[in-house]
């Protein structure tokens, strides 16, 4: 008989030790690092054909077999996922590339792709017994957590830097979360959130310190392959903060390969960071397996202001294994690219998403991406949350 989820166990991403998934899961006991959810892919391959997904509603839960929630009634959803893969023909011509696609994640609930990860993490945590949450965030993850916890009927305490965008503070408040402003960066918010969670019996939703946010973001990869008719693009250009999206999509494509639902080479992943916070770019250029924390991180692209990503080694592994790379762009160039994306394709992008266009142009100029290729840019959020970065009339 087929299952709703083919979840099987948890696996340490450092040493491979496995654990049953029978309660709230955080990081691995053995190595203190990221746990991945593993599925019974051989059984899934025998029992399910990829065509079943076609007739289901276009949201991320259509891939329920490859998601961690076992009881359909436990899903906390606001309709996340199922976003368009736009064929950007005008921009492609302007940039000089054969085929350019934009995965438009700004259409998600709460305006960013954070909705995918938070929907998966809150649903699973509630399914295995969480009664309340803490959430450290550069901004957008807090807004998503506030909305999904409201929908779940569970309290959440969010912790964000004092200078996070006002849209993120307001969405957290309007959705009824307890907003705590931290004098510091997301790393400082993270430390406080973890200690409050431990003191008060709450579950901390820091990305990759629980295994399910990456599962939610994995569905971007599943959708891209599905939307291309079950094949992969040549390259994916991704604005990288904590790296959950790159790590998730990389894992998702590997699962699809193992299932025999796609074949061929994985897309090359390119991580785009900001000049003022580029720990992954530095590690990539230095050829190291881990990244040192970036001192005095500053950028207007708040999603990229993650000075010390916990899963640095997994991001770098994804770049290396796919033959991709990493580079940093300036805030001014990102903001200029917001105008280009909107005026050529009508996509009102967040600065993080716009950074991928700047990245693409650099990667083409240095020969990393060729003119005959098919490339996907990830616009990770809506520009409507960042209107103060844009000029008004006469400004
Ligand atoms: C969080 C965030 C990012 C970075 O995402 P990761 O998957 O953690 O690297 C990029 N863009 C926006 C808009 C974000 O909110
Ligand atoms: Zn281990």
mmCIF file of C-alpha atoms and ligand atoms in Angstrom:
data_model
loop_
_atom_site.group_PDB
_atom_site.id
_atom_site.type_symbol
_atom_site.label_atom_id
_atom_site.label_comp_id
_atom_site.label_asym_id
_atom_site.label_seq_id
_atom_site.Cartn_x
_atom_site.Cartn_y
_atom_site.Cartn_z
ATOM 1 C CA UNK A 1 0.000 0.000 0.000
ATOM 2 C CA UNK A 2 1.258 3.481 -0.741
ATOM 3 C CA UNK A 3 2.101 5.942 2.036
ATOM 4 C CA UNK A 4 1.413 9.655 2.336
ATOM 5 C CA UNK A 5 5.072 10.214 3.285
ATOM 6 C CA UNK A 6 7.908 7.783 2.559
ATOM 7 C CA UNK A 7 9.955 9.226 5.445
ATOM 8 C CA UNK A 8 12.255 6.589 6.901
ATOM 9 C CA UNK A 9 14.922 7.995 9.228
ATOM 10 C CA UNK A 10 17.322 10.834 9.989
ATOM 11 C CA UNK A 11 20.969 10.796 8.943
ATOM 12 C CA UNK A 12 23.951 12.802 10.165
ATOM 13 C CA UNK A 13 25.449 14.766 7.262
ATOM 14 C CA UNK A 14 28.955 14.406 8.705
ATOM 15 C CA UNK A 15 29.339 10.730 9.647
ATOM 16 C CA UNK A 16 26.239 9.071 8.184
ATOM 17 C CA UNK A 17 24.936 7.730 11.512
ATOM 18 C CA UNK A 18 21.183 7.153 11.376
ATOM 19 C CA UNK A 19 18.448 7.903 13.896
ATOM 20 C CA UNK A 20 14.734 7.153 14.021
ATOM 21 C CA UNK A 21 12.503 10.204 13.484
ATOM 22 C CA UNK A 22 10.281 9.619 16.484
ATOM 23 C CA UNK A 23 10.214 12.993 18.239
ATOM 24 C CA UNK A 24 11.402 16.575 17.892
ATOM 25 C CA UNK A 25 14.628 16.557 15.874
ATOM 26 C CA UNK A 26 17.382 19.127 16.066
ATOM 27 C CA UNK A 27 21.063 18.558 15.200
ATOM 28 C CA UNK A 28 22.938 15.256 15.296
ATOM 29 C CA UNK A 29 24.013 13.967 18.705
ATOM 30 C CA UNK A 30 27.116 12.336 17.182
ATOM 31 C CA UNK A 31 28.653 15.350 15.434
ATOM 32 C CA UNK A 32 26.501 18.320 16.419
ATOM 33 C CA UNK A 33 25.802 19.127 12.787
ATOM 34 C CA UNK A 34 22.939 18.982 10.249
ATOM 35 C CA UNK A 35 20.557 16.017 10.113
ATOM 36 C CA UNK A 36 18.942 15.109 6.791
ATOM 37 C CA UNK A 37 15.557 13.419 6.475
ATOM 38 C CA UNK A 38 15.897 10.193 4.493
ATOM 39 C CA UNK A 39 13.056 8.493 2.632
ATOM 40 C CA UNK A 40 12.474 4.918 1.520
ATOM 41 C CA UNK A 41 13.250 5.765 -2.094
ATOM 42 C CA UNK A 42 13.407 2.149 -3.389
ATOM 43 C CA UNK A 43 9.844 1.532 -2.115
ATOM 44 C CA UNK A 44 8.645 4.906 -3.435
ATOM 45 C CA UNK A 45 10.155 4.045 -6.808
ATOM 46 C CA UNK A 46 8.258 0.737 -6.863
ATOM 47 C CA UNK A 47 4.920 2.105 -5.684
ATOM 48 C CA UNK A 48 4.522 5.567 -7.230
ATOM 49 C CA UNK A 49 4.971 7.052 -10.680
ATOM 50 C CA UNK A 50 5.938 10.671 -11.151
ATOM 51 C CA UNK A 51 2.762 11.296 -13.172
ATOM 52 C CA UNK A 52 0.683 11.227 -9.954
ATOM 53 C CA UNK A 53 1.891 14.761 -9.215
ATOM 54 C CA UNK A 54 0.349 16.248 -12.367
ATOM 55 C CA UNK A 55 -3.250 16.087 -11.183
ATOM 56 C CA UNK A 56 -2.698 17.372 -7.657
ATOM 57 C CA UNK A 57 -3.212 21.011 -6.537
ATOM 58 C CA UNK A 58 -0.230 23.185 -7.476
ATOM 59 C CA UNK A 59 1.328 23.767 -4.080
ATOM 60 C CA UNK A 60 4.420 22.228 -2.508
ATOM 61 C CA UNK A 61 2.461 19.542 -0.648
ATOM 62 C CA UNK A 62 1.670 17.854 -3.957
ATOM 63 C CA UNK A 63 5.066 16.190 -3.394
ATOM 64 C CA UNK A 64 3.885 14.755 -0.068
ATOM 65 C CA UNK A 65 5.648 11.417 -0.606
ATOM 66 C CA UNK A 66 8.978 13.285 -0.462
ATOM 67 C CA UNK A 67 8.026 15.459 2.517
ATOM 68 C CA UNK A 68 8.324 14.572 6.218
ATOM 69 C CA UNK A 69 4.736 14.924 7.480
ATOM 70 C CA UNK A 70 3.037 11.531 7.809
ATOM 71 C CA UNK A 71 -0.559 12.598 8.566
ATOM 72 C CA UNK A 72 -2.246 14.807 5.931
ATOM 73 C CA UNK A 73 -4.366 16.411 8.664
ATOM 74 C CA UNK A 74 -1.230 17.795 10.330
ATOM 75 C CA UNK A 75 -0.233 19.990 7.391
ATOM 76 C CA UNK A 76 -0.190 23.705 8.187
ATOM 77 C CA UNK A 77 -0.574 25.373 4.815
ATOM 78 C CA UNK A 78 -1.259 28.810 3.375
ATOM 79 C CA UNK A 79 -0.876 27.586 -0.202
ATOM 80 C CA UNK A 80 2.945 27.802 -0.404
ATOM 81 C CA UNK A 81 4.809 26.634 -3.486
ATOM 82 C CA UNK A 82 3.495 26.008 -6.980
ATOM 83 C CA UNK A 83 5.160 29.255 -8.092
ATOM 84 C CA UNK A 84 5.678 30.031 -11.786
ATOM 85 C CA UNK A 85 8.893 29.372 -13.694
ATOM 86 C CA UNK A 86 8.780 32.417 -15.960
ATOM 87 C CA UNK A 87 10.425 32.380 -19.366
ATOM 88 C CA UNK A 88 12.288 35.702 -19.363
ATOM 89 C CA UNK A 89 12.709 36.163 -23.109
ATOM 90 C CA UNK A 90 13.340 39.924 -23.134
ATOM 91 C CA UNK A 91 15.927 39.742 -20.392
ATOM 92 C CA UNK A 92 17.528 36.686 -22.022
ATOM 93 C CA UNK A 93 18.001 38.659 -25.209
ATOM 94 C CA UNK A 94 19.413 41.602 -23.292
ATOM 95 C CA UNK A 95 21.843 39.419 -21.337
ATOM 96 C CA UNK A 96 22.697 37.336 -24.406
ATOM 97 C CA UNK A 97 21.711 33.888 -23.194
ATOM 98 C CA UNK A 98 19.719 31.193 -24.977
ATOM 99 C CA UNK A 99 17.136 30.580 -22.274
ATOM 100 C CA UNK A 100 16.624 32.400 -18.987
ATOM 101 C CA UNK A 101 13.995 31.333 -16.467
ATOM 102 C CA UNK A 102 12.943 33.063 -13.274
ATOM 103 C CA UNK A 103 11.491 31.003 -10.438
ATOM 104 C CA UNK A 104 9.170 33.628 -8.955
ATOM 105 C CA UNK A 105 9.079 32.890 -5.224
ATOM 106 C CA UNK A 106 7.669 36.329 -4.427
ATOM 107 C CA UNK A 107 4.205 34.846 -4.941
ATOM 108 C CA UNK A 108 4.433 32.718 -1.814
ATOM 109 C CA UNK A 109 2.430 33.435 1.369
ATOM 110 C CA UNK A 110 4.231 36.191 3.348
ATOM 111 C CA UNK A 111 5.966 37.149 0.095
ATOM 112 C CA UNK A 112 9.027 34.916 0.186
ATOM 113 C CA UNK A 113 10.164 31.312 -0.255
ATOM 114 C CA UNK A 114 10.681 31.145 3.513
ATOM 115 C CA UNK A 115 7.034 30.024 3.545
ATOM 116 C CA UNK A 116 8.043 26.626 2.116
ATOM 117 C CA UNK A 117 10.553 25.827 4.823
ATOM 118 C CA UNK A 118 8.424 27.139 7.645
ATOM 119 C CA UNK A 119 5.322 25.279 6.476
ATOM 120 C CA UNK A 120 7.268 22.008 6.475
ATOM 121 C CA UNK A 121 9.058 22.655 9.791
ATOM 122 C CA UNK A 122 6.024 23.856 11.760
ATOM 123 C CA UNK A 123 3.815 21.068 10.395
ATOM 124 C CA UNK A 124 6.298 18.335 11.288
ATOM 125 C CA UNK A 125 7.194 19.779 14.691
ATOM 126 C CA UNK A 126 3.518 20.054 15.653
ATOM 127 C CA UNK A 127 2.957 16.501 14.388
ATOM 128 C CA UNK A 128 5.655 15.192 16.741
ATOM 129 C CA UNK A 129 4.567 17.263 19.722
ATOM 130 C CA UNK A 130 5.859 20.870 19.673
ATOM 131 C CA UNK A 131 3.667 23.274 21.652
ATOM 132 C CA UNK A 132 5.465 26.541 20.928
ATOM 133 C CA UNK A 133 8.427 27.918 18.993
ATOM 134 C CA UNK A 134 11.346 30.335 18.918
ATOM 135 C CA UNK A 135 12.557 31.792 15.634
ATOM 136 C CA UNK A 136 15.726 33.826 15.085
ATOM 137 C CA UNK A 137 15.616 35.560 11.728
ATOM 138 C CA UNK A 138 17.176 38.235 9.560
ATOM 139 C CA UNK A 139 13.552 39.143 8.832
ATOM 140 C CA UNK A 140 11.578 37.099 6.337
ATOM 141 C CA UNK A 141 11.714 33.794 8.221
ATOM 142 C CA UNK A 142 10.244 35.517 11.267
ATOM 143 C CA UNK A 143 7.311 36.861 9.276
ATOM 144 C CA UNK A 144 6.660 33.418 7.837
ATOM 145 C CA UNK A 145 6.972 31.755 11.245
ATOM 146 C CA UNK A 146 4.516 34.264 12.728
ATOM 147 C CA UNK A 147 1.947 33.539 10.025
ATOM 148 C CA UNK A 148 2.297 29.748 10.074
ATOM 149 C CA UNK A 149 2.272 29.567 13.874
ATOM 150 C CA UNK A 150 -0.876 31.703 13.920
ATOM 151 C CA UNK A 151 -2.453 29.233 11.513
ATOM 152 C CA UNK A 152 -1.252 26.309 13.661
ATOM 153 C CA UNK A 153 -2.581 27.971 16.809
ATOM 154 C CA UNK A 154 0.827 27.736 18.503
ATOM 155 C CA UNK A 155 2.765 30.629 20.086
ATOM 156 C CA UNK A 156 6.086 31.791 18.625
ATOM 157 C CA UNK A 157 8.730 34.159 19.970
ATOM 158 C CA UNK A 158 10.699 35.751 17.167
ATOM 159 C CA UNK A 159 14.141 37.319 17.524
ATOM 160 C CA UNK A 160 15.410 39.676 14.842
ATOM 161 C CA UNK A 161 18.071 42.369 14.531
ATOM 162 C CA UNK A 162 16.915 45.848 15.553
ATOM 163 C CA UNK A 163 17.562 47.106 12.020
ATOM 164 C CA UNK A 164 15.567 44.387 10.204
ATOM 165 C CA UNK A 165 13.110 45.753 7.584
ATOM 166 C CA UNK A 166 9.971 47.299 9.082
ATOM 167 C CA UNK A 167 7.815 45.038 6.874
ATOM 168 C CA UNK A 168 9.252 42.043 8.738
ATOM 169 C CA UNK A 169 8.642 43.579 12.142
ATOM 170 C CA UNK A 170 5.084 44.518 11.248
ATOM 171 C CA UNK A 171 4.142 41.164 9.729
ATOM 172 C CA UNK A 172 5.440 39.456 12.871
ATOM 173 C CA UNK A 173 3.327 41.736 15.058
ATOM 174 C CA UNK A 174 0.160 41.590 12.973
ATOM 175 C CA UNK A 175 0.285 37.779 13.001
ATOM 176 C CA UNK A 176 0.440 37.814 16.778
ATOM 177 C CA UNK A 177 3.974 36.594 17.447
ATOM 178 C CA UNK A 178 6.065 37.918 20.327
ATOM 179 C CA UNK A 179 8.626 40.150 18.614
ATOM 180 C CA UNK A 180 12.005 40.576 20.333
ATOM 181 C CA UNK A 181 14.459 43.022 18.752
ATOM 182 C CA UNK A 182 18.094 42.109 19.283
ATOM 183 C CA UNK A 183 20.969 44.551 19.403
ATOM 184 C CA UNK A 184 23.151 42.559 16.992
ATOM 185 C CA UNK A 185 23.018 40.259 13.965
ATOM 186 C CA UNK A 186 21.119 37.063 13.188
ATOM 187 C CA UNK A 187 23.917 35.074 14.827
ATOM 188 C CA UNK A 188 23.241 36.942 18.099
ATOM 189 C CA UNK A 189 19.491 36.448 17.655
ATOM 190 C CA UNK A 190 20.185 32.751 17.146
ATOM 191 C CA UNK A 191 22.065 32.379 20.407
ATOM 192 C CA UNK A 192 19.273 34.072 22.368
ATOM 193 C CA UNK A 193 16.529 32.075 20.651
ATOM 194 C CA UNK A 194 18.246 28.771 21.454
ATOM 195 C CA UNK A 195 18.642 29.623 25.130
ATOM 196 C CA UNK A 196 15.047 30.866 25.469
ATOM 197 C CA UNK A 197 13.824 27.700 23.761
ATOM 198 C CA UNK A 198 15.802 25.524 26.191
ATOM 199 C CA UNK A 199 14.573 27.464 29.237
ATOM 200 C CA UNK A 200 10.919 27.515 28.257
ATOM 201 C CA UNK A 201 10.425 24.175 26.537
ATOM 202 C CA UNK A 202 9.950 25.734 23.098
ATOM 203 C CA UNK A 203 11.158 24.322 19.791
ATOM 204 C CA UNK A 204 13.756 26.424 17.974
ATOM 205 C CA UNK A 205 13.195 26.810 14.220
ATOM 206 C CA UNK A 206 16.725 28.033 13.264
ATOM 207 C CA UNK A 207 17.406 26.856 9.761
ATOM 208 C CA UNK A 208 19.283 23.558 9.439
ATOM 209 C CA UNK A 209 19.311 23.172 13.220
ATOM 210 C CA UNK A 210 16.132 21.234 12.583
ATOM 211 C CA UNK A 211 15.850 19.020 9.500
ATOM 212 C CA UNK A 212 12.568 20.143 7.896
ATOM 213 C CA UNK A 213 13.066 23.690 6.627
ATOM 214 C CA UNK A 214 15.488 22.268 4.062
ATOM 215 C CA UNK A 215 12.817 19.723 3.097
ATOM 216 C CA UNK A 216 10.343 22.526 2.386
ATOM 217 C CA UNK A 217 12.871 24.452 0.306
ATOM 218 C CA UNK A 218 13.770 21.246 -1.505
ATOM 219 C CA UNK A 219 10.412 21.512 -3.258
ATOM 220 C CA UNK A 220 11.770 24.449 -5.319
ATOM 221 C CA UNK A 221 14.050 21.911 -6.974
ATOM 222 C CA UNK A 222 11.268 19.355 -7.389
ATOM 223 C CA UNK A 223 9.084 22.033 -9.007
ATOM 224 C CA UNK A 224 11.831 23.254 -11.350
ATOM 225 C CA UNK A 225 12.423 19.692 -12.609
ATOM 226 C CA UNK A 226 8.671 19.044 -12.898
ATOM 227 C CA UNK A 227 7.998 22.367 -14.664
ATOM 228 C CA UNK A 228 10.760 21.618 -17.191
ATOM 229 C CA UNK A 229 9.086 18.299 -18.031
ATOM 230 C CA UNK A 230 11.240 16.248 -15.644
ATOM 231 C CA UNK A 231 14.661 17.501 -16.558
ATOM 232 C CA UNK A 232 17.199 19.894 -15.047
ATOM 233 C CA UNK A 233 18.544 23.262 -16.241
ATOM 234 C CA UNK A 234 22.268 23.804 -16.889
ATOM 235 C CA UNK A 235 22.694 26.148 -13.937
ATOM 236 C CA UNK A 236 20.829 27.681 -10.997
ATOM 237 C CA UNK A 237 21.855 31.079 -9.633
ATOM 238 C CA UNK A 238 20.824 31.454 -6.020
ATOM 239 C CA UNK A 239 21.113 34.289 -3.456
ATOM 240 C CA UNK A 240 22.753 32.555 -0.524
ATOM 241 C CA UNK A 241 22.401 33.403 3.137
ATOM 242 C CA UNK A 242 22.042 30.344 5.359
ATOM 243 C CA UNK A 243 22.110 28.205 2.206
ATOM 244 C CA UNK A 244 18.939 26.267 2.942
ATOM 245 C CA UNK A 245 17.688 26.651 -0.614
ATOM 246 C CA UNK A 246 20.877 25.423 -2.307
ATOM 247 C CA UNK A 247 21.214 22.534 0.126
ATOM 248 C CA UNK A 248 17.536 21.629 -0.214
ATOM 249 C CA UNK A 249 17.428 21.778 -4.018
ATOM 250 C CA UNK A 250 20.667 19.811 -4.295
ATOM 251 C CA UNK A 251 19.155 17.113 -2.060
ATOM 252 C CA UNK A 252 15.894 17.181 -4.005
ATOM 253 C CA UNK A 253 17.575 16.661 -7.382
ATOM 254 C CA UNK A 254 19.608 13.775 -5.939
ATOM 255 C CA UNK A 255 16.416 12.128 -4.694
ATOM 256 C CA UNK A 256 14.772 12.523 -8.110
ATOM 257 C CA UNK A 257 17.833 10.957 -9.751
ATOM 258 C CA UNK A 258 17.757 8.047 -7.316
ATOM 259 C CA UNK A 259 14.066 7.567 -8.045
ATOM 260 C CA UNK A 260 14.812 7.457 -11.759
ATOM 261 C CA UNK A 261 12.354 10.325 -12.308
ATOM 262 C CA UNK A 262 15.039 12.493 -13.910
ATOM 263 C CA UNK A 263 18.402 11.713 -15.438
ATOM 264 C CA UNK A 264 21.565 13.500 -16.447
ATOM 265 C CA UNK A 265 23.877 15.966 -14.820
ATOM 266 C CA UNK A 266 22.870 18.085 -11.838
ATOM 267 C CA UNK A 267 22.618 21.825 -12.537
ATOM 268 C CA UNK A 268 25.668 23.844 -11.507
ATOM 269 C CA UNK A 269 24.783 25.833 -8.407
ATOM 270 C CA UNK A 270 26.101 29.391 -8.145
ATOM 271 C CA UNK A 271 25.874 31.088 -4.753
ATOM 272 C CA UNK A 272 25.507 34.863 -4.919
ATOM 273 C CA UNK A 273 26.324 36.863 -1.794
ATOM 274 C CA UNK A 274 26.659 40.548 -0.898
ATOM 275 C CA UNK A 275 29.975 42.418 -0.862
ATOM 276 C CA UNK A 276 29.345 43.256 2.792
ATOM 277 C CA UNK A 277 28.724 39.641 3.877
ATOM 278 C CA UNK A 278 30.407 36.956 1.778
ATOM 279 C CA UNK A 279 31.679 34.112 3.979
ATOM 280 C CA UNK A 280 30.857 31.439 1.381
ATOM 281 C CA UNK A 281 32.518 33.345 -1.458
ATOM 282 C CA UNK A 282 35.688 33.717 0.589
ATOM 283 C CA UNK A 283 35.717 30.023 1.520
ATOM 284 C CA UNK A 284 35.110 29.118 -2.125
ATOM 285 C CA UNK A 285 37.996 31.284 -3.303
ATOM 286 C CA UNK A 286 40.257 29.971 -0.539
ATOM 287 C CA UNK A 287 39.333 26.387 -1.399
ATOM 288 C CA UNK A 288 38.337 25.506 2.173
ATOM 289 C CA UNK A 289 35.611 23.054 3.252
ATOM 290 C CA UNK A 290 34.125 25.411 5.868
ATOM 291 C CA UNK A 291 33.645 29.176 6.088
ATOM 292 C CA UNK A 292 34.940 31.605 8.720
ATOM 293 C CA UNK A 293 32.351 34.023 10.141
ATOM 294 C CA UNK A 294 32.261 37.289 8.167
ATOM 295 C CA UNK A 295 33.127 40.234 10.440
ATOM 296 C CA UNK A 296 30.856 43.317 10.619
ATOM 297 C CA UNK A 297 28.318 41.954 8.142
ATOM 298 C CA UNK A 298 26.326 44.676 6.383
ATOM 299 C CA UNK A 299 24.004 44.611 3.367
ATOM 300 C CA UNK A 300 20.562 45.951 2.505
ATOM 301 C CA UNK A 301 19.679 42.455 1.319
ATOM 302 C CA UNK A 302 18.760 41.207 4.769
ATOM 303 C CA UNK A 303 18.304 37.613 3.645
ATOM 304 C CA UNK A 304 21.999 37.563 2.727
ATOM 305 C CA UNK A 305 23.158 38.975 6.060
ATOM 306 C CA UNK A 306 24.170 35.630 7.536
ATOM 307 C CA UNK A 307 27.797 35.984 8.652
ATOM 308 C CA UNK A 308 28.336 32.401 9.824
ATOM 309 C CA UNK A 309 26.049 29.876 8.110
ATOM 310 C CA UNK A 310 25.715 26.735 10.256
ATOM 311 C CA UNK A 311 25.671 24.486 7.176
ATOM 312 C CA UNK A 312 28.643 26.135 5.439
ATOM 313 C CA UNK A 313 30.150 22.708 4.624
ATOM 314 C CA UNK A 314 26.965 21.547 2.867
ATOM 315 C CA UNK A 315 26.703 24.717 0.766
ATOM 316 C CA UNK A 316 30.347 24.383 -0.319
ATOM 317 C CA UNK A 317 29.813 20.682 -1.025
ATOM 318 C CA UNK A 318 26.839 21.477 -3.304
ATOM 319 C CA UNK A 319 28.887 24.064 -5.218
ATOM 320 C CA UNK A 320 31.829 21.677 -5.564
ATOM 321 C CA UNK A 321 29.853 18.564 -6.485
ATOM 322 C CA UNK A 322 27.897 20.357 -9.202
ATOM 323 C CA UNK A 323 30.832 22.315 -10.637
ATOM 324 C CA UNK A 324 29.320 25.690 -9.723
ATOM 325 C CA UNK A 325 30.841 28.598 -7.859
ATOM 326 C CA UNK A 326 30.307 31.680 -5.725
ATOM 327 C CA UNK A 327 30.653 35.440 -6.092
ATOM 328 C CA UNK A 328 29.620 38.630 -4.330
ATOM 329 C CA UNK A 329 27.852 41.727 -5.696
ATOM 330 C CA UNK A 330 27.340 45.247 -4.345
ATOM 331 C CA UNK A 331 24.113 46.553 -2.834
ATOM 332 C CA UNK A 332 23.965 49.319 -5.465
ATOM 333 C CA UNK A 333 24.156 46.780 -8.294
ATOM 334 C CA UNK A 334 21.421 44.651 -6.697
ATOM 335 C CA UNK A 335 19.103 47.609 -6.371
ATOM 336 C CA UNK A 336 19.772 48.664 -9.958
ATOM 337 C CA UNK A 337 18.941 45.094 -11.020
ATOM 338 C CA UNK A 338 15.564 45.407 -9.244
ATOM 339 C CA UNK A 339 14.744 48.103 -11.826
ATOM 340 C CA UNK A 340 15.978 45.936 -14.696
ATOM 341 C CA UNK A 341 13.971 42.878 -13.650
ATOM 342 C CA UNK A 342 10.804 44.908 -13.172
ATOM 343 C CA UNK A 343 11.103 46.976 -16.351
ATOM 344 C CA UNK A 344 12.041 44.072 -18.663
ATOM 345 C CA UNK A 345 9.959 41.237 -17.239
ATOM 346 C CA UNK A 346 7.513 42.797 -14.763
ATOM 347 C CA UNK A 347 9.069 40.923 -11.873
ATOM 348 C CA UNK A 348 9.117 43.173 -8.777
ATOM 349 C CA UNK A 349 11.993 41.345 -7.102
ATOM 350 C CA UNK A 350 13.598 41.540 -3.684
ATOM 351 C CA UNK A 351 17.235 42.743 -3.653
ATOM 352 C CA UNK A 352 18.399 39.179 -2.932
ATOM 353 C CA UNK A 353 16.628 37.919 -6.062
ATOM 354 C CA UNK A 354 17.914 40.836 -8.104
ATOM 355 C CA UNK A 355 21.451 39.947 -6.979
ATOM 356 C CA UNK A 356 21.187 36.781 -9.076
ATOM 357 C CA UNK A 357 20.828 38.850 -12.251
ATOM 358 C CA UNK A 358 24.011 40.761 -11.421
ATOM 359 C CA UNK A 359 25.648 37.419 -10.639
ATOM 360 C CA UNK A 360 24.525 35.944 -13.961
ATOM 361 C CA UNK A 361 26.031 38.839 -15.911
ATOM 362 C CA UNK A 362 29.364 38.391 -14.108
ATOM 363 C CA UNK A 363 29.312 34.638 -14.627
ATOM 364 C CA UNK A 364 28.715 35.134 -18.345
ATOM 365 C CA UNK A 365 31.445 37.760 -18.571
ATOM 366 C CA UNK A 366 34.006 35.437 -16.965
ATOM 367 C CA UNK A 367 32.922 32.449 -19.060
ATOM 368 C CA UNK A 368 31.484 30.358 -16.212
ATOM 369 C CA UNK A 369 28.080 30.394 -17.930
ATOM 370 C CA UNK A 370 27.882 30.123 -21.709
ATOM 371 C CA UNK A 371 25.528 31.903 -24.112
ATOM 372 C CA UNK A 372 23.988 28.602 -25.252
ATOM 373 C CA UNK A 373 22.857 27.559 -21.783
ATOM 374 C CA UNK A 374 19.560 27.390 -19.929
ATOM 375 C CA UNK A 375 19.745 29.110 -16.544
ATOM 376 C CA UNK A 376 17.287 29.554 -13.675
ATOM 377 C CA UNK A 377 17.456 32.644 -11.467
ATOM 378 C CA UNK A 378 15.786 32.342 -8.076
ATOM 379 C CA UNK A 379 13.799 35.409 -7.130
ATOM 380 C CA UNK A 380 13.429 34.451 -3.509
ATOM 381 C CA UNK A 381 10.956 37.130 -2.464
ATOM 382 C CA UNK A 382 8.702 39.985 -3.393
ATOM 383 C CA UNK A 383 10.021 43.508 -3.888
ATOM 384 C CA UNK A 384 6.860 44.737 -2.159
ATOM 385 C CA UNK A 385 8.550 44.014 1.164
ATOM 386 C CA UNK A 386 11.436 46.348 0.195
ATOM 387 C CA UNK A 387 9.666 49.361 -1.307
ATOM 388 C CA UNK A 388 11.853 51.735 0.702
ATOM 389 C CA UNK A 389 14.829 50.693 -1.450
ATOM 390 C CA UNK A 390 13.078 52.067 -4.553
ATOM 391 C CA UNK A 391 12.828 55.642 -5.788
ATOM 392 C CA UNK A 392 9.544 57.497 -5.556
ATOM 393 C CA UNK A 393 8.364 60.099 -8.102
ATOM 394 C CA UNK A 394 10.891 62.886 -8.477
ATOM 395 C CA UNK A 395 13.432 61.204 -6.184
HETATM 396 C C1 LIG B 1 16.416 33.990 3.676
HETATM 397 C C2 LIG B 1 16.506 34.641 2.365
HETATM 398 C C3 LIG B 1 17.516 34.301 1.447
HETATM 399 C C4 LIG B 1 18.624 33.313 1.758
HETATM 400 O O1 LIG B 1 18.102 32.016 1.815
HETATM 401 P P1 LIG B 1 18.934 30.723 2.218
HETATM 402 O O2 LIG B 1 18.214 29.602 1.571
HETATM 403 O O3 LIG B 1 18.898 30.614 3.692
HETATM 404 O O4 LIG B 1 20.314 30.897 1.709
HETATM 405 C C5 LIG B 1 17.466 34.867 0.183
HETATM 406 N N1 LIG B 1 16.504 35.754 -0.155
HETATM 407 C C6 LIG B 1 15.525 36.116 0.711
HETATM 408 C C7 LIG B 1 14.494 37.091 0.269
HETATM 409 C C8 LIG B 1 15.492 35.567 1.994
HETATM 410 O O5 LIG B 1 14.524 35.933 2.835
HETATM 411 ZN ZN1 LIG B 2 27.581 12.252 12.985
#
